């Protein structure tokens, strides 16, 4: 039976009544701010000094094209997102494979492993900032005890980026593990048994049986993590403040500074609009690739 | 047919529930006959002390004060956004001198001068009693924008026990060829910082160190702390505060600026490790743990930790001096720092707010605040010269006397609307130079290019 107004309730009134909160939410909290941001992106508006937004055509977008700082931030964000996602995929996959072997107290271990994921990113940033702190942090202390190099983790460009990657991997590898573990759980065990009977090695089992069947989920996890890591702000804000220099000033931090430190709302809106367009294109390509990856070869 | 009355009843109940707290609030307030003022400020001890004293003084005036404490820089944002949105909640807003141009231009605060037309109000405020070297930062376009409350002059805190130790004096003389004393120049500061930077196990004042020891303790966290510490050296070396206010040309890569950054990068070797992630409070905790010979910080920051027995292992061992001199024409150069109480532009209790503010921040009121917060560096001459203050707060008195008698070269952050961006660009370059990301010259040349672009965009230069 097809869906009709009548099947939705006693009448249209109930249909609208039930859907109104969702529609209202979408309009008020999603669509309206998005449209306002789009409009603001074509205005000069410094919240402190301008009495109101002033239409300046597409000057903000012209500024984006010339802004070396933004280009640097974009490049850092891409670098961070790619490396963090790769690390999280490797760690997450390893953890998922481990949990799939059904170790003793698996559920308890799984629960503990998932804990970082449910922590607020600011808390994660604060915790890792303390761990890496040169004066009171345990990580520099361990290096000292082991007579290793005295590294100023958050004070040099390379180590600050590394520290952020470690913190991000610690927080989000569990999500990847959870997704891949779920995918592993639905692979029929008979396939492994049959392959073993045929003399497949452990690596061949993984390469020929496991990986093809979880490839879709790997792509989903990678897509989710790349987009999220690309917009990382909280941990950067807490751990490095974008420094030293501009070595960890990712694009979100750049936008945050423009909007909430410099109050350049017009320019910040333009950057966000441009980023949104960029992400939409990237996501479109990803969905296209994802569809192809899942499609059977002979279809 | 029954549905309609039920709907009405439900709507009535919801309205009642929503309005009840409001009604009860109004009722309670009226019953007590008290005017409640609201204060938007940072969660700093001095402002907690201010609120406590204000509530004590306010009792007799039928005024109470309710604070809303936020992290320091959120106060600016909240005041700005609330005033732009027409929120009338606040009466008082804490203000820092660099916020004056922004909040005054945004019409978020009222100039104190608005209240001074009547002799009665002028007498209550006693404006001539304020120490001019510290209040200038709260003035803009000839108007005072806040009632000054706390000065935060940057000074040098040093371990007098170490600088007076006979063995250390002898060793210093042998190594550097002149007597170990409170540094008068930045060269001497560097020498002393280098001299006292020692590894665990080495001797210090006749005792083996059980942990590393550092020449100078600093707060270099990006986001303002770093530049805020460095700016005094920048000025001392004869540089502009990033741009020349007469020509409006950025001077980030001027020879003086390059020399100042090179100096700071060198001094960085003798600072505690991890200084890049440390704020003012954090730095003073390191100093208080007995791990540093000197600290350059706001006087109230140092006073709120170093002489406090429960926080400090070096009580009684720290003295304070004016910052050193580099260019003779700029003796003890420093950038002024002032904190005050501003009146929120949309306040609905103008008269009461003024009455209470002047009562709490007059001579007696300030002394009462000092009892609650002994690190308060007062901005009134009458308080500094008060015999009770002299005897009860000898550190404050000694330090403020130095400021008043030493007449240090003091400048204030310029009222440039792009100041935060200007500072951020320079601070990033400084941080890049300190971390080795770029050479000093490259970092400052890059900063200069960005400053020029910013100033062009703002229309100051072509």
mmCIF file of N, CA and C in Angstrom, chain A residues 37-134:
data_model
loop_
_atom_site.group_PDB
_atom_site.id
_atom_site.type_symbol
_atom_site.label_atom_id
_atom_site.label_comp_id
_atom_site.label_asym_id
_atom_site.label_seq_id
_atom_site.Cartn_x
_atom_site.Cartn_y
_atom_site.Cartn_z
ATOM 1 N N UNK A 37 25.157 33.205 6.586
ATOM 2 C CA UNK A 37 26.609 33.134 6.382
ATOM 3 C C UNK A 37 26.949 33.450 4.930
ATOM 4 N N UNK A 38 26.155 32.882 4.030
ATOM 5 C CA UNK A 38 26.382 33.125 2.606
ATOM 6 C C UNK A 38 26.241 34.616 2.291
ATOM 7 N N UNK A 39 25.207 35.236 2.846
ATOM 8 C CA UNK A 39 24.980 36.667 2.626
ATOM 9 C C UNK A 39 26.111 37.489 3.246
ATOM 10 N N UNK A 40 26.497 37.088 4.466
ATOM 11 C CA UNK A 40 27.551 37.816 5.181
ATOM 12 C C UNK A 40 28.884 37.725 4.436
ATOM 13 N N UNK A 41 29.066 36.618 3.721
ATOM 14 C CA UNK A 41 30.343 36.423 3.014
ATOM 15 C C UNK A 41 30.527 37.468 1.913
ATOM 16 N N UNK A 42 29.458 38.121 1.545
ATOM 17 C CA UNK A 42 29.571 39.151 0.507
ATOM 18 C C UNK A 42 29.499 40.549 1.106
ATOM 19 N N UNK A 43 29.783 40.620 2.397
ATOM 20 C CA UNK A 43 29.739 41.909 3.102
ATOM 21 C C UNK A 43 31.034 42.155 3.844
ATOM 22 N N UNK A 44 31.330 43.421 4.037
ATOM 23 C CA UNK A 44 32.393 43.807 4.962
ATOM 24 C C UNK A 44 31.700 43.997 6.310
ATOM 25 N N UNK A 45 32.121 43.211 7.304
ATOM 26 C CA UNK A 45 31.500 43.390 8.611
ATOM 27 C C UNK A 45 32.467 43.002 9.715
ATOM 28 N N UNK A 46 33.004 44.008 10.374
ATOM 29 C CA UNK A 46 33.752 43.775 11.600
ATOM 30 C C UNK A 46 32.809 44.117 12.740
ATOM 31 N N UNK A 47 32.532 43.122 13.554
ATOM 32 C CA UNK A 47 31.489 43.297 14.565
ATOM 33 C C UNK A 47 31.811 44.403 15.569
ATOM 34 N N UNK A 48 33.096 44.669 15.761
ATOM 35 C CA UNK A 48 33.468 45.693 16.742
ATOM 36 C C UNK A 48 33.315 47.086 16.153
ATOM 37 N N UNK A 49 33.796 47.266 14.939
ATOM 38 C CA UNK A 49 33.937 48.624 14.431
ATOM 39 C C UNK A 49 32.920 49.046 13.379
ATOM 40 N N UNK A 50 32.288 48.091 12.719
ATOM 41 C CA UNK A 50 31.310 48.463 11.701
ATOM 42 C C UNK A 50 29.918 48.494 12.324
ATOM 43 N N UNK A 51 29.162 49.494 11.940
ATOM 44 C CA UNK A 51 27.812 49.592 12.516
ATOM 45 C C UNK A 51 26.922 48.464 12.016
ATOM 46 N N UNK A 52 27.196 47.993 10.823
ATOM 47 C CA UNK A 52 26.433 46.874 10.276
ATOM 48 C C UNK A 52 27.127 46.340 9.052
ATOM 49 N N UNK A 53 26.679 45.204 8.539
ATOM 50 C CA UNK A 53 27.304 44.650 7.341
ATOM 51 C C UNK A 53 27.152 45.601 6.152
ATOM 52 N N UNK A 54 28.227 45.721 5.381
ATOM 53 C CA UNK A 54 28.187 46.570 4.183
ATOM 54 C C UNK A 54 28.545 45.717 2.969
ATOM 55 N N UNK A 55 27.653 45.732 1.992
ATOM 56 C CA UNK A 55 27.821 44.920 0.790
ATOM 57 C C UNK A 55 29.132 45.265 0.101
ATOM 58 N N UNK A 56 29.988 44.317 -0.104
ATOM 59 C CA UNK A 56 31.252 44.613 -0.805
ATOM 60 C C UNK A 56 31.473 43.634 -1.959
ATOM 61 N N UNK A 57 30.362 43.208 -2.536
ATOM 62 C CA UNK A 57 30.396 42.304 -3.700
ATOM 63 C C UNK A 57 31.188 41.042 -3.348
ATOM 64 N N UNK A 58 32.223 40.750 -4.104
ATOM 65 C CA UNK A 58 32.954 39.502 -3.864
ATOM 66 C C UNK A 58 34.388 39.768 -3.405
ATOM 67 N N UNK A 59 34.562 40.935 -2.758
ATOM 68 C CA UNK A 59 35.926 41.290 -2.335
ATOM 69 C C UNK A 59 36.517 40.270 -1.367
ATOM 70 N N UNK A 60 35.649 39.728 -0.489
ATOM 71 C CA UNK A 60 36.150 38.744 0.478
ATOM 72 C C UNK A 60 36.692 37.507 -0.230
ATOM 73 N N UNK A 61 36.038 37.119 -1.309
ATOM 74 C CA UNK A 61 36.495 35.934 -2.041
ATOM 75 C C UNK A 61 37.795 36.237 -2.794
ATOM 76 N N UNK A 62 37.922 37.481 -3.251
ATOM 77 C CA UNK A 62 39.181 37.898 -3.871
ATOM 78 C C UNK A 62 40.303 37.834 -2.848
ATOM 79 N N UNK A 63 39.984 38.216 -1.621
ATOM 80 C CA UNK A 63 40.989 38.199 -0.556
ATOM 81 C C UNK A 63 41.415 36.757 -0.242
ATOM 82 N N UNK A 64 40.451 35.849 -0.328
ATOM 83 C CA UNK A 64 40.768 34.431 -0.085
ATOM 84 C C UNK A 64 41.849 33.970 -1.055
ATOM 85 N N UNK A 65 41.678 34.362 -2.307
ATOM 86 C CA UNK A 65 42.628 33.921 -3.340
ATOM 87 C C UNK A 65 44.030 34.467 -3.068
ATOM 88 N N UNK A 66 44.111 35.632 -2.410
ATOM 89 C CA UNK A 66 45.423 36.248 -2.180
ATOM 90 C C UNK A 66 46.006 35.923 -0.813
ATOM 91 N N UNK A 67 45.215 35.281 0.039
ATOM 92 C CA UNK A 67 45.619 35.112 1.441
ATOM 93 C C UNK A 67 46.594 33.940 1.610
ATOM 94 N N UNK A 68 47.870 34.281 1.761
ATOM 95 C CA UNK A 68 48.898 33.252 1.934
ATOM 96 C C UNK A 68 48.702 32.465 3.224
ATOM 97 N N UNK A 69 48.233 33.158 4.271
ATOM 98 C CA UNK A 69 48.011 32.501 5.558
ATOM 99 C C UNK A 69 46.951 31.413 5.449
ATOM 100 N N UNK A 70 45.918 31.709 4.682
ATOM 101 C CA UNK A 70 44.844 30.725 4.505
ATOM 102 C C UNK A 70 45.347 29.525 3.710
ATOM 103 N N UNK A 71 46.134 29.798 2.690
ATOM 104 C CA UNK A 71 46.689 28.691 1.875
ATOM 105 C C UNK A 71 47.535 27.779 2.748
ATOM 106 N N UNK A 72 48.339 28.402 3.611
ATOM 107 C CA UNK A 72 49.202 27.619 4.500
ATOM 108 C C UNK A 72 48.341 26.772 5.446
ATOM 109 N N UNK A 73 47.272 27.391 5.978
ATOM 110 C CA UNK A 73 46.386 26.671 6.894
ATOM 111 C C UNK A 73 45.701 25.502 6.195
ATOM 112 N N UNK A 74 45.259 25.742 4.966
ATOM 113 C CA UNK A 74 44.604 24.673 4.199
ATOM 114 C C UNK A 74 45.551 23.503 3.990
ATOM 115 N N UNK A 75 46.768 23.843 3.632
ATOM 116 C CA UNK A 75 47.744 22.789 3.381
ATOM 117 C C UNK A 75 48.024 21.998 4.665
ATOM 118 N N UNK A 76 48.122 22.703 5.792
ATOM 119 C CA UNK A 76 48.351 22.015 7.071
ATOM 120 C C UNK A 76 47.163 21.120 7.431
ATOM 121 N N UNK A 77 45.951 21.614 7.157
ATOM 122 C CA UNK A 77 44.756 20.828 7.466
ATOM 123 C C UNK A 77 44.721 19.549 6.637
ATOM 124 N N UNK A 78 45.059 19.678 5.362
ATOM 125 C CA UNK A 78 45.069 18.492 4.491
ATOM 126 C C UNK A 78 46.109 17.501 5.001
ATOM 127 N N UNK A 79 47.291 18.029 5.318
ATOM 128 C CA UNK A 79 48.374 17.173 5.823
ATOM 129 C C UNK A 79 47.924 16.435 7.090
ATOM 130 N N UNK A 80 47.336 17.195 8.003
ATOM 131 C CA UNK A 80 46.891 16.608 9.269
ATOM 132 C C UNK A 80 45.797 15.569 9.030
ATOM 133 N N UNK A 81 44.821 15.940 8.192
ATOM 134 C CA UNK A 81 43.685 15.040 7.969
ATOM 135 C C UNK A 81 44.142 13.726 7.338
ATOM 136 N N UNK A 82 45.036 13.822 6.377
ATOM 137 C CA UNK A 82 45.491 12.601 5.678
ATOM 138 C C UNK A 82 46.293 11.711 6.628
ATOM 139 N N UNK A 83 47.254 12.304 7.329
ATOM 140 C CA UNK A 83 48.104 11.484 8.211
ATOM 141 C C UNK A 83 47.282 10.909 9.366
ATOM 142 N N UNK A 84 46.446 11.768 9.975
ATOM 143 C CA UNK A 84 45.638 11.299 11.116
ATOM 144 C C UNK A 84 44.721 10.167 10.678
ATOM 145 N N UNK A 85 44.074 10.321 9.523
ATOM 146 C CA UNK A 85 43.149 9.288 9.059
ATOM 147 C C UNK A 85 43.897 7.990 8.776
ATOM 148 N N UNK A 86 45.048 8.106 8.138
ATOM 149 C CA UNK A 86 45.827 6.902 7.832
ATOM 150 C C UNK A 86 46.205 6.183 9.127
ATOM 151 N N UNK A 87 46.682 6.956 10.099
ATOM 152 C CA UNK A 87 47.089 6.347 11.370
ATOM 153 C C UNK A 87 45.894 5.699 12.065
ATOM 154 N N UNK A 88 44.770 6.401 12.042
ATOM 155 C CA UNK A 88 43.578 5.862 12.714
ATOM 156 C C UNK A 88 43.067 4.606 12.019
ATOM 157 N N UNK A 89 43.180 4.566 10.703
ATOM 158 C CA UNK A 89 42.745 3.371 9.972
ATOM 159 C C UNK A 89 43.625 2.171 10.337
ATOM 160 N N UNK A 90 44.929 2.409 10.393
ATOM 161 C CA UNK A 90 45.851 1.307 10.712
ATOM 162 C C UNK A 90 45.605 0.810 12.139
ATOM 163 N N UNK A 91 45.554 1.757 13.074
ATOM 164 C CA UNK A 91 45.361 1.372 14.481
ATOM 165 C C UNK A 91 43.974 0.748 14.663
ATOM 166 N N UNK A 92 42.979 1.387 14.065
ATOM 167 C CA UNK A 92 41.598 0.896 14.201
ATOM 168 C C UNK A 92 41.435 -0.489 13.614
ATOM 169 N N UNK A 93 42.069 -0.712 12.468
ATOM 170 C CA UNK A 93 41.969 -2.027 11.826
ATOM 171 C C UNK A 93 42.658 -3.085 12.686
ATOM 172 N N UNK A 94 43.832 -2.739 13.196
ATOM 173 C CA UNK A 94 44.553 -3.691 14.054
ATOM 174 C C UNK A 94 43.710 -4.038 15.283
ATOM 175 N N UNK A 95 43.124 -3.007 15.885
ATOM 176 C CA UNK A 95 42.299 -3.249 17.081
ATOM 177 C C UNK A 95 41.067 -4.080 16.728
ATOM 178 N N UNK A 96 40.445 -3.782 15.597
ATOM 179 C CA UNK A 96 39.244 -4.527 15.194
ATOM 180 C C UNK A 96 39.581 -5.993 14.949
ATOM 181 N N UNK A 97 40.713 -6.243 14.300
ATOM 182 C CA UNK A 97 41.126 -7.629 14.043
ATOM 183 C C UNK A 97 41.400 -8.353 15.357
ATOM 184 N N UNK A 98 41.990 -7.617 16.297
ATOM 185 C CA UNK A 98 42.250 -8.217 17.610
ATOM 186 C C UNK A 98 40.936 -8.581 18.311
ATOM 187 N N UNK A 99 40.006 -7.657 18.324
ATOM 188 C CA UNK A 99 38.727 -7.935 18.993
ATOM 189 C C UNK A 99 37.953 -9.034 18.267
ATOM 190 N N UNK A 100 38.186 -9.157 16.978
ATOM 191 C CA UNK A 100 37.483 -10.180 16.202
ATOM 192 C C UNK A 100 37.978 -11.591 16.536
ATOM 193 N N UNK A 101 39.152 -11.678 17.173
ATOM 194 C CA UNK A 101 39.647 -13.007 17.570
ATOM 195 C C UNK A 101 38.968 -13.502 18.841
ATOM 196 N N UNK A 102 38.058 -12.707 19.352
ATOM 197 C CA UNK A 102 37.297 -13.033 20.558
ATOM 198 C C UNK A 102 38.208 -13.307 21.768
ATOM 199 N N UNK A 103 39.040 -12.311 22.129
ATOM 200 C CA UNK A 103 39.922 -12.506 23.290
ATOM 201 C C UNK A 103 39.115 -12.550 24.586
ATOM 202 N N UNK A 104 39.718 -13.065 25.658
ATOM 203 C CA UNK A 104 39.005 -13.078 26.940
ATOM 204 C C UNK A 104 38.630 -11.645 27.352
ATOM 205 N N UNK A 105 37.484 -11.518 27.998
ATOM 206 C CA UNK A 105 36.957 -10.207 28.465
ATOM 207 C C UNK A 105 36.874 -9.203 27.318
ATOM 208 N N UNK A 106 36.472 -9.705 26.153
ATOM 209 C CA UNK A 106 36.438 -8.843 24.971
ATOM 210 C C UNK A 106 35.554 -7.607 25.160
ATOM 211 N N UNK A 107 34.368 -7.836 25.712
ATOM 212 C CA UNK A 107 33.439 -6.707 25.839
ATOM 213 C C UNK A 107 33.981 -5.628 26.770
ATOM 214 N N UNK A 108 34.624 -6.091 27.851
ATOM 215 C CA UNK A 108 35.202 -5.128 28.794
ATOM 216 C C UNK A 108 36.322 -4.339 28.106
ATOM 217 N N UNK A 109 37.200 -5.073 27.411
ATOM 218 C CA UNK A 109 38.313 -4.419 26.710
ATOM 219 C C UNK A 109 37.798 -3.442 25.655
ATOM 220 N N UNK A 110 36.761 -3.894 24.960
ATOM 221 C CA UNK A 110 36.180 -3.049 23.917
ATOM 222 C C UNK A 110 35.622 -1.761 24.532
ATOM 223 N N UNK A 111 34.961 -1.917 25.664
ATOM 224 C CA UNK A 111 34.393 -0.750 26.365
ATOM 225 C C UNK A 111 35.475 0.227 26.773
ATOM 226 N N UNK A 112 36.566 -0.317 27.315
ATOM 227 C CA UNK A 112 37.678 0.556 27.748
ATOM 228 C C UNK A 112 38.303 1.250 26.533
ATOM 229 N N UNK A 113 38.460 0.475 25.459
ATOM 230 C CA UNK A 113 39.076 1.011 24.248
ATOM 231 C C UNK A 113 38.245 2.150 23.652
ATOM 232 N N UNK A 114 36.940 2.091 23.859
ATOM 233 C CA UNK A 114 36.049 3.101 23.265
ATOM 234 C C UNK A 114 35.996 4.398 24.083
ATOM 235 N N UNK A 115 36.514 4.357 25.311
ATOM 236 C CA UNK A 115 36.352 5.518 26.205
ATOM 237 C C UNK A 115 36.814 6.861 25.604
ATOM 238 N N UNK A 116 37.988 6.925 24.975
ATOM 239 C CA UNK A 116 38.429 8.237 24.465
ATOM 240 C C UNK A 116 37.427 8.880 23.518
ATOM 241 N N UNK A 117 36.736 8.016 22.771
ATOM 242 C CA UNK A 117 35.808 8.510 21.754
ATOM 243 C C UNK A 117 34.636 9.290 22.359
ATOM 244 N N UNK A 118 34.288 8.931 23.582
ATOM 245 C CA UNK A 118 33.125 9.597 24.184
ATOM 246 C C UNK A 118 33.541 10.793 25.044
ATOM 247 N N UNK A 119 34.824 11.075 25.061
ATOM 248 C CA UNK A 119 35.278 12.250 25.825
ATOM 249 C C UNK A 119 35.146 13.503 24.966
ATOM 250 N N UNK A 120 34.904 14.626 25.636
ATOM 251 C CA UNK A 120 34.836 15.898 24.900
ATOM 252 C C UNK A 120 36.216 16.198 24.323
ATOM 253 N N UNK A 121 36.288 16.651 23.068
ATOM 254 C CA UNK A 121 37.597 16.917 22.453
ATOM 255 C C UNK A 121 38.458 17.893 23.273
ATOM 256 N N UNK A 122 37.806 18.847 23.932
ATOM 257 C CA UNK A 122 38.570 19.805 24.746
ATOM 258 C C UNK A 122 39.256 19.079 25.907
ATOM 259 N N UNK A 123 38.536 18.095 26.473
ATOM 260 C CA UNK A 123 39.119 17.323 27.578
ATOM 261 C C UNK A 123 40.301 16.503 27.052
ATOM 262 N N UNK A 124 40.126 15.925 25.868
ATOM 263 C CA UNK A 124 41.219 15.154 25.261
ATOM 264 C C UNK A 124 42.427 16.071 25.068
ATOM 265 N N UNK A 125 42.177 17.274 24.545
ATOM 266 C CA UNK A 125 43.263 18.234 24.323
ATOM 267 C C UNK A 125 43.962 18.595 25.622
ATOM 268 N N UNK A 126 43.175 18.838 26.660
ATOM 269 C CA UNK A 126 43.754 19.221 27.952
ATOM 270 C C UNK A 126 44.593 18.074 28.509
ATOM 271 N N UNK A 127 44.055 16.863 28.399
ATOM 272 C CA UNK A 127 44.770 15.692 28.933
ATOM 273 C C UNK A 127 46.113 15.514 28.212
ATOM 274 N N UNK A 128 46.096 15.595 26.885
ATOM 275 C CA UNK A 128 47.344 15.396 26.140
ATOM 276 C C UNK A 128 48.294 16.570 26.304
ATOM 277 N N UNK A 129 47.746 17.750 26.475
ATOM 278 C CA UNK A 129 48.592 18.915 26.730
ATOM 279 C C UNK A 129 49.377 18.694 28.022
ATOM 280 N N UNK A 130 48.702 18.141 29.018
ATOM 281 C CA UNK A 130 49.364 17.867 30.298
ATOM 282 C C UNK A 130 50.374 16.731 30.130
ATOM 283 N N UNK A 131 49.984 15.705 29.385
ATOM 284 C CA UNK A 131 50.892 14.568 29.191
ATOM 285 C C UNK A 131 52.196 14.993 28.517
ATOM 286 N N UNK A 132 52.084 15.959 27.589
ATOM 287 C CA UNK A 132 53.271 16.404 26.860
ATOM 288 C C UNK A 132 53.980 17.577 27.547
ATOM 289 N N UNK A 133 53.392 18.086 28.631
ATOM 290 C CA UNK A 133 53.967 19.274 29.280
ATOM 291 C C UNK A 133 55.398 19.009 29.740
ATOM 292 N N UNK A 134 56.282 19.916 29.374
ATOM 293 C CA UNK A 134 57.705 19.701 29.636
ATOM 294 C C UNK A 134 58.029 19.728 31.128
#
